[in-house]
Structures are given as structure tokens and as C-alpha cells.
Coordinates of C-alpha atoms in Angstrom, one line a residue:
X1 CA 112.0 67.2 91.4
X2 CA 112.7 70.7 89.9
X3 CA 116.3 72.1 89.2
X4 CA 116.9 75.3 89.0
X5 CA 119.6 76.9 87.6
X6 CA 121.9 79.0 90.0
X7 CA 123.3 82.0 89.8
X8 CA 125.4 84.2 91.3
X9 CA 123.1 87.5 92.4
X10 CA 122.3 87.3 95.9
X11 CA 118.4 87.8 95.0
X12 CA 117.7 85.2 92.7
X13 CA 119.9 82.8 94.8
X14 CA 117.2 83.6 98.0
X15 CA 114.3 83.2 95.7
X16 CA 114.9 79.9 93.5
X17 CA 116.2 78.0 96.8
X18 CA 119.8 76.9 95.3
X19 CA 120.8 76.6 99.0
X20 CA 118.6 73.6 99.0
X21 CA 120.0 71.4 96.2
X22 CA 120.1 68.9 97.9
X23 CA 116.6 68.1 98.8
X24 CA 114.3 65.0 98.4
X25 CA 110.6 64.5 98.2
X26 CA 109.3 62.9 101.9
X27 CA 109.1 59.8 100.3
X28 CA 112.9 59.2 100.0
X29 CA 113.8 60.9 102.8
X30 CA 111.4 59.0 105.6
X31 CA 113.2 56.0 106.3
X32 CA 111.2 52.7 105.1
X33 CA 111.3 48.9 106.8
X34 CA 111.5 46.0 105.4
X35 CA 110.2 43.0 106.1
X36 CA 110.5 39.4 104.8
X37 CA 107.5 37.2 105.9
X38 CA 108.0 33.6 105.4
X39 CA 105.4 30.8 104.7
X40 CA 105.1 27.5 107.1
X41 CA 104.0 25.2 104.5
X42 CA 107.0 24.1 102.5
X43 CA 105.4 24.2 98.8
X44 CA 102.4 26.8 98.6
X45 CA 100.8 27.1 95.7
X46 CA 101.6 30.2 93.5
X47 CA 97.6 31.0 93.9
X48 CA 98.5 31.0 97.6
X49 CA 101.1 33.1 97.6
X50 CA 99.6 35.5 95.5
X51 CA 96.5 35.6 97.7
X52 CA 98.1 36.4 100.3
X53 CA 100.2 38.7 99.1
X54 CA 96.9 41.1 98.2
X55 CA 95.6 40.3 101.6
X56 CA 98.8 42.2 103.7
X57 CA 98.5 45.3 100.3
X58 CA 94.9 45.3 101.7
X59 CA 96.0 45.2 105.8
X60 CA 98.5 47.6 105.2
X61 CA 96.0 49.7 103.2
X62 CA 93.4 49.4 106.2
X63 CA 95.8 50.8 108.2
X64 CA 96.6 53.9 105.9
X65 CA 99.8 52.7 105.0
X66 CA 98.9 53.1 101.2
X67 CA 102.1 53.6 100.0
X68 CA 103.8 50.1 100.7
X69 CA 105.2 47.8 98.2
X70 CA 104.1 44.3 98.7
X71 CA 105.8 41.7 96.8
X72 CA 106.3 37.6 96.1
X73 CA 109.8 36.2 96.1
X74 CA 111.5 33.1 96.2
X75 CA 111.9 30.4 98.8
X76 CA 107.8 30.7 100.4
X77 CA 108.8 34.7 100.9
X78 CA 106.9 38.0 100.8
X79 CA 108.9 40.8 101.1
X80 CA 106.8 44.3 102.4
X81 CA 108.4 47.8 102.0
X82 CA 106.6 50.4 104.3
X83 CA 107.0 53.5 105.9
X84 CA 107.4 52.3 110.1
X85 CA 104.9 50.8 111.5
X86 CA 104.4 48.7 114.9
X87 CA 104.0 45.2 115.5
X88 CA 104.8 44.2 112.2
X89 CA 104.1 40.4 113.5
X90 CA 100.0 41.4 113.8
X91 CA 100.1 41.8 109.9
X92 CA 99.8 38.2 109.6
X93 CA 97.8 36.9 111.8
X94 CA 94.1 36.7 112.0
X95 CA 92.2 40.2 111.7
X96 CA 88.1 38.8 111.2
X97 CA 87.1 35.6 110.9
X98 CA 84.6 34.5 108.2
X99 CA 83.0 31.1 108.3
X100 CA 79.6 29.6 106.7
X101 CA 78.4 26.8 108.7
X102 CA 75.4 24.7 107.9
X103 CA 72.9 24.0 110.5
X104 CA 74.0 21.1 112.5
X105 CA 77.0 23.6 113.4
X106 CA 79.5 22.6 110.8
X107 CA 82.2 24.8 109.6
X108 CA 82.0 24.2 105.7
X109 CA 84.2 27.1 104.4
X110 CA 86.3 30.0 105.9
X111 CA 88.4 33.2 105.2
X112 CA 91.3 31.2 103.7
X113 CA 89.0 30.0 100.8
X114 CA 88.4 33.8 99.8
X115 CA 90.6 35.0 97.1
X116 CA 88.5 38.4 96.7
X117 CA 85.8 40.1 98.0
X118 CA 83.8 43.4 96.7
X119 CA 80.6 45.3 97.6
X120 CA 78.7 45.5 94.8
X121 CA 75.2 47.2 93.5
X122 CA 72.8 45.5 91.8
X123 CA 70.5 42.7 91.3
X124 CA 71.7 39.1 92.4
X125 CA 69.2 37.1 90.2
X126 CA 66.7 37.8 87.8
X127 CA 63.9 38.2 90.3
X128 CA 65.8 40.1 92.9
X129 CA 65.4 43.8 93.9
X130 CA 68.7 46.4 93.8
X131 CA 70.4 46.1 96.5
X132 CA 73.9 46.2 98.0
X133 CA 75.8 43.3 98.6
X134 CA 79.3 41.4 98.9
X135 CA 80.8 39.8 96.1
X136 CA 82.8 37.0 97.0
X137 CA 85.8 34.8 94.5
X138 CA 87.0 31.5 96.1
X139 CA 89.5 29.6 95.8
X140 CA 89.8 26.1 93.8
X141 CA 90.0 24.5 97.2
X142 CA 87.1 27.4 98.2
X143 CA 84.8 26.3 95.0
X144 CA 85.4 22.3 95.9
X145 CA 83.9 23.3 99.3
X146 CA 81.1 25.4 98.6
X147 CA 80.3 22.6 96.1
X148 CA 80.6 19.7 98.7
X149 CA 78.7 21.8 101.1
X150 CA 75.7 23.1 99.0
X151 CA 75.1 19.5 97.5
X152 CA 74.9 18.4 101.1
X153 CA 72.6 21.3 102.2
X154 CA 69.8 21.7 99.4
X155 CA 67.2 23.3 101.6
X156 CA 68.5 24.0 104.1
X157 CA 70.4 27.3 105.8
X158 CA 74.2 28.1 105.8
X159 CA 75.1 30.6 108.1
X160 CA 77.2 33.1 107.0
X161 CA 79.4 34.2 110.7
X162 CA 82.1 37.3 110.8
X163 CA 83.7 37.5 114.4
X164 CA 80.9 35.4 115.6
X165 CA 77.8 37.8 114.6
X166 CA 75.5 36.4 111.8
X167 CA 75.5 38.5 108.6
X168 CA 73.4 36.2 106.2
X169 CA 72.0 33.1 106.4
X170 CA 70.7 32.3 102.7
X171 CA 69.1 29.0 101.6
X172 CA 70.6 26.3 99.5
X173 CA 68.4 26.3 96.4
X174 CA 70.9 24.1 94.6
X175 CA 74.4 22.7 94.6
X176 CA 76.5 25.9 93.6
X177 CA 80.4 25.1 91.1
X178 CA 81.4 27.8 90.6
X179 CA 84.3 30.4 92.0
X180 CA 82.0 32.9 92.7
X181 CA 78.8 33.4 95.4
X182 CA 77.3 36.6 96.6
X183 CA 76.6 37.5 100.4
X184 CA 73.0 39.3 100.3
X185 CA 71.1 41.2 103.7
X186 CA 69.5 44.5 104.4
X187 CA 73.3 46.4 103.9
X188 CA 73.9 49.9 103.0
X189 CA 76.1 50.9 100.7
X190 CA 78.8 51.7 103.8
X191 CA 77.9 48.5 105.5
X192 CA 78.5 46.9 102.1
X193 CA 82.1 48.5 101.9
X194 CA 83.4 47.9 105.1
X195 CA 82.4 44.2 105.4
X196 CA 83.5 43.6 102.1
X197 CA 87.0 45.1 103.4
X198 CA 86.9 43.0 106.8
X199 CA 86.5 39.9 104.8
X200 CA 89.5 40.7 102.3
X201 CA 91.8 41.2 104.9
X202 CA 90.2 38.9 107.6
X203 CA 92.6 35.8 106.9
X204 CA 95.3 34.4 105.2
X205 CA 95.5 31.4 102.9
X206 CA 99.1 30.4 104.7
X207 CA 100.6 30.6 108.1
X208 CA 103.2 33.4 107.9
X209 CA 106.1 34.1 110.2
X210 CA 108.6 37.0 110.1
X211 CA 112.2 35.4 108.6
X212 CA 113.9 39.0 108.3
X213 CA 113.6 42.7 109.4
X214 CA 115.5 45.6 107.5
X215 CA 115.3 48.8 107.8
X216 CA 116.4 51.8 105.2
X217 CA 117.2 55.1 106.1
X218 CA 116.1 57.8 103.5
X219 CA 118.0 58.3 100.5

């Protein structure tokens, strides 16, 4: 914030805005909440918590709310500072649901197995073509799954289901360890984007309830 220097003639007063010392940028002045969300499981993991804590950063930043602070604390807590918003008790509950089943129906992974998700450009395998897709990083509990799943499935289909519409249903070539897999289809690079952004913030690892609401006027 600029300080000017002021002086005494009338005409520089008018000009360099002296009369307005006392201004602050809209950030300080807009008044902020804060809320504490607490976790239902009594020990979470510090993966968990950290997980979630970049899913409500990326819910808040789905709703433009770009500027909030999102934060881990002590005692199972998150604590988000953010301009007003409504509902505050929607930011934890569940926004898309992902799930891959295999095909006798069986859910074998969901959202709260995805640490991270990304659209991405390229080619998923040496023979592959360019094309967009969704990157996806599990979770340790994610990868065991995937693993248990895609040992069980070799050859056969997993379904890949957001809010009960198919997006990909790739074949098991072979049992997959690893903390990473790719979601492939006929995507643009919008498509891509936007269901890369539905899965990040689709749901959380933990079952989250509001333990405190504060709010702040501006400074």
C-alpha cells in the first residue's frame, strides 16, 4: 500500500488522497469466515489429512473462491479461511462420485483412493496415439486395490463410472502396483480438464463435520 507524504496546500492534499490514510486493499477490509472442519475417524493418517486438505483448496477453487487459505491442524482439524460463502457444510460432502467396477458389478476402487488427478497430453504407452487423458495418483490403500483388482481381472473390463455415466472401460492387460494409472477415451482437451477437476474434488478420503464457525471482520 502506498504512503504519501502530506502536506499542508489544499491542492496537493486533494490530489495525493491524504484524506484517505486510512485505507486497506479489499482483501483486509472484506470480512473472512472461518471454519474448523473436524475428521470422524479418531487417528487419520497424515496422507489423509493432507488429501483432503487439497480436495476443499480444489472445492473452494471450483467455486471461485481462489483466495482461501486451507490448512491442517491439530486434533483431526482443518481450518479454511475464506471470503463468505454459503452452506459451508456442502464443502465436505460428496460432489462426483468415481468408482471402477469390474464386470460382475463390483465396486473395486472409488474417489477416496485418489490422491491427485490431472489432464494430461500425450501418449499412454509406446504404441499409443496423442491424445488427451486423465492422469490419476492413488493412494497406498488406492494402489493395494487397484492391485487386488487387476490381478483378479486380467482380461477382463473395469468400468470406469462418474455420477453413474461410463467414461472408460479399459481392459486388464496385467496386474497393475503402482500409485499411478491413466483414464484414456475419445476426450478433448476441455473434456480432459473438467473431468480431471470433477474427480479431484469429487470425494474425500475422511468423513468431515463442522466443529467450529468464526467469522472476522476486516482489518
Amino acid at each position: 500500500m502506498k504512503k504519501y507524504l502530506c502536506l499542508v496546500f489544499v491542492t496537493l492534499f486533494l490530489f495525493t488522497g491524504c484524506n484517505d490514510k486510512t485505507k486497506q486493499p479489499e482483501d483486509e477490509k472484506s470480512p473472512k469466515v472461518v471454519i474448523v472442519y473436524e475428521t470422524e475417524k479418531e487417528n487419520p493418517s497424515k496422507e489423509e489429512m493432507n488429501t483432503a486438505a487439497s480436495i476443499l483448496k480444489a472445492r473452494l477453487e471450483e467455486m471461485n473462491n481462489k483466495n482461501a487459505k486451507v490448512s491442517v491442524k491439530e486434533n483431526n482439524r482443518i481450518e479454511v479461511e475464506s471470503e463468505f460463502f454459503k452452506a459451508p457444510e456442502k464443502l465436505v460432502k460428496v460432489w462426483h462420485y468415481l468408482k471402477f467396477v469390474d464386470s460382475e458389478g463390483n465396486e473395486v476402487l472409488n474417489g477416496t483412493h485418489i490422491k491427485d488427478a490431472s489432464s494430461e497430453y500425450g501418449k499412454t504407452s509406446e504404441l499409443s496415439e496423442e491424445c488427451y487423458y486423465i492422469s490419476l495418483e492413488l493412494t497406498e490403500r488406492g494402489r493395494k486395490a487397484f492391485y487386488e483388482a487387476t490381478a483378479r481381472n486380467v482380461g477382463q473390463q473395469i468400468y470406469i463410472i462418474l455420477d453413474d455415466a461410463v467414461i472408460s472401460a479399459p481392459t486388464v492387460n496385467e496386474a497393475i502396483n503402482d500409485t499411478t494409472c491413466v483414464i484414456t477415451g475419445d476426450f478433448t482437451q476441455e473434456e480432459a480438464k473438467q473431468l480431471a477437476a470433477n474427480i479431484k474434488s469429487g470425494q474425500l478420503p475422511l468423513a468431515m463435520k463442522i466443529s467450529e464457525i468464526k467469522i472476522n471482520e476486516g482489518r
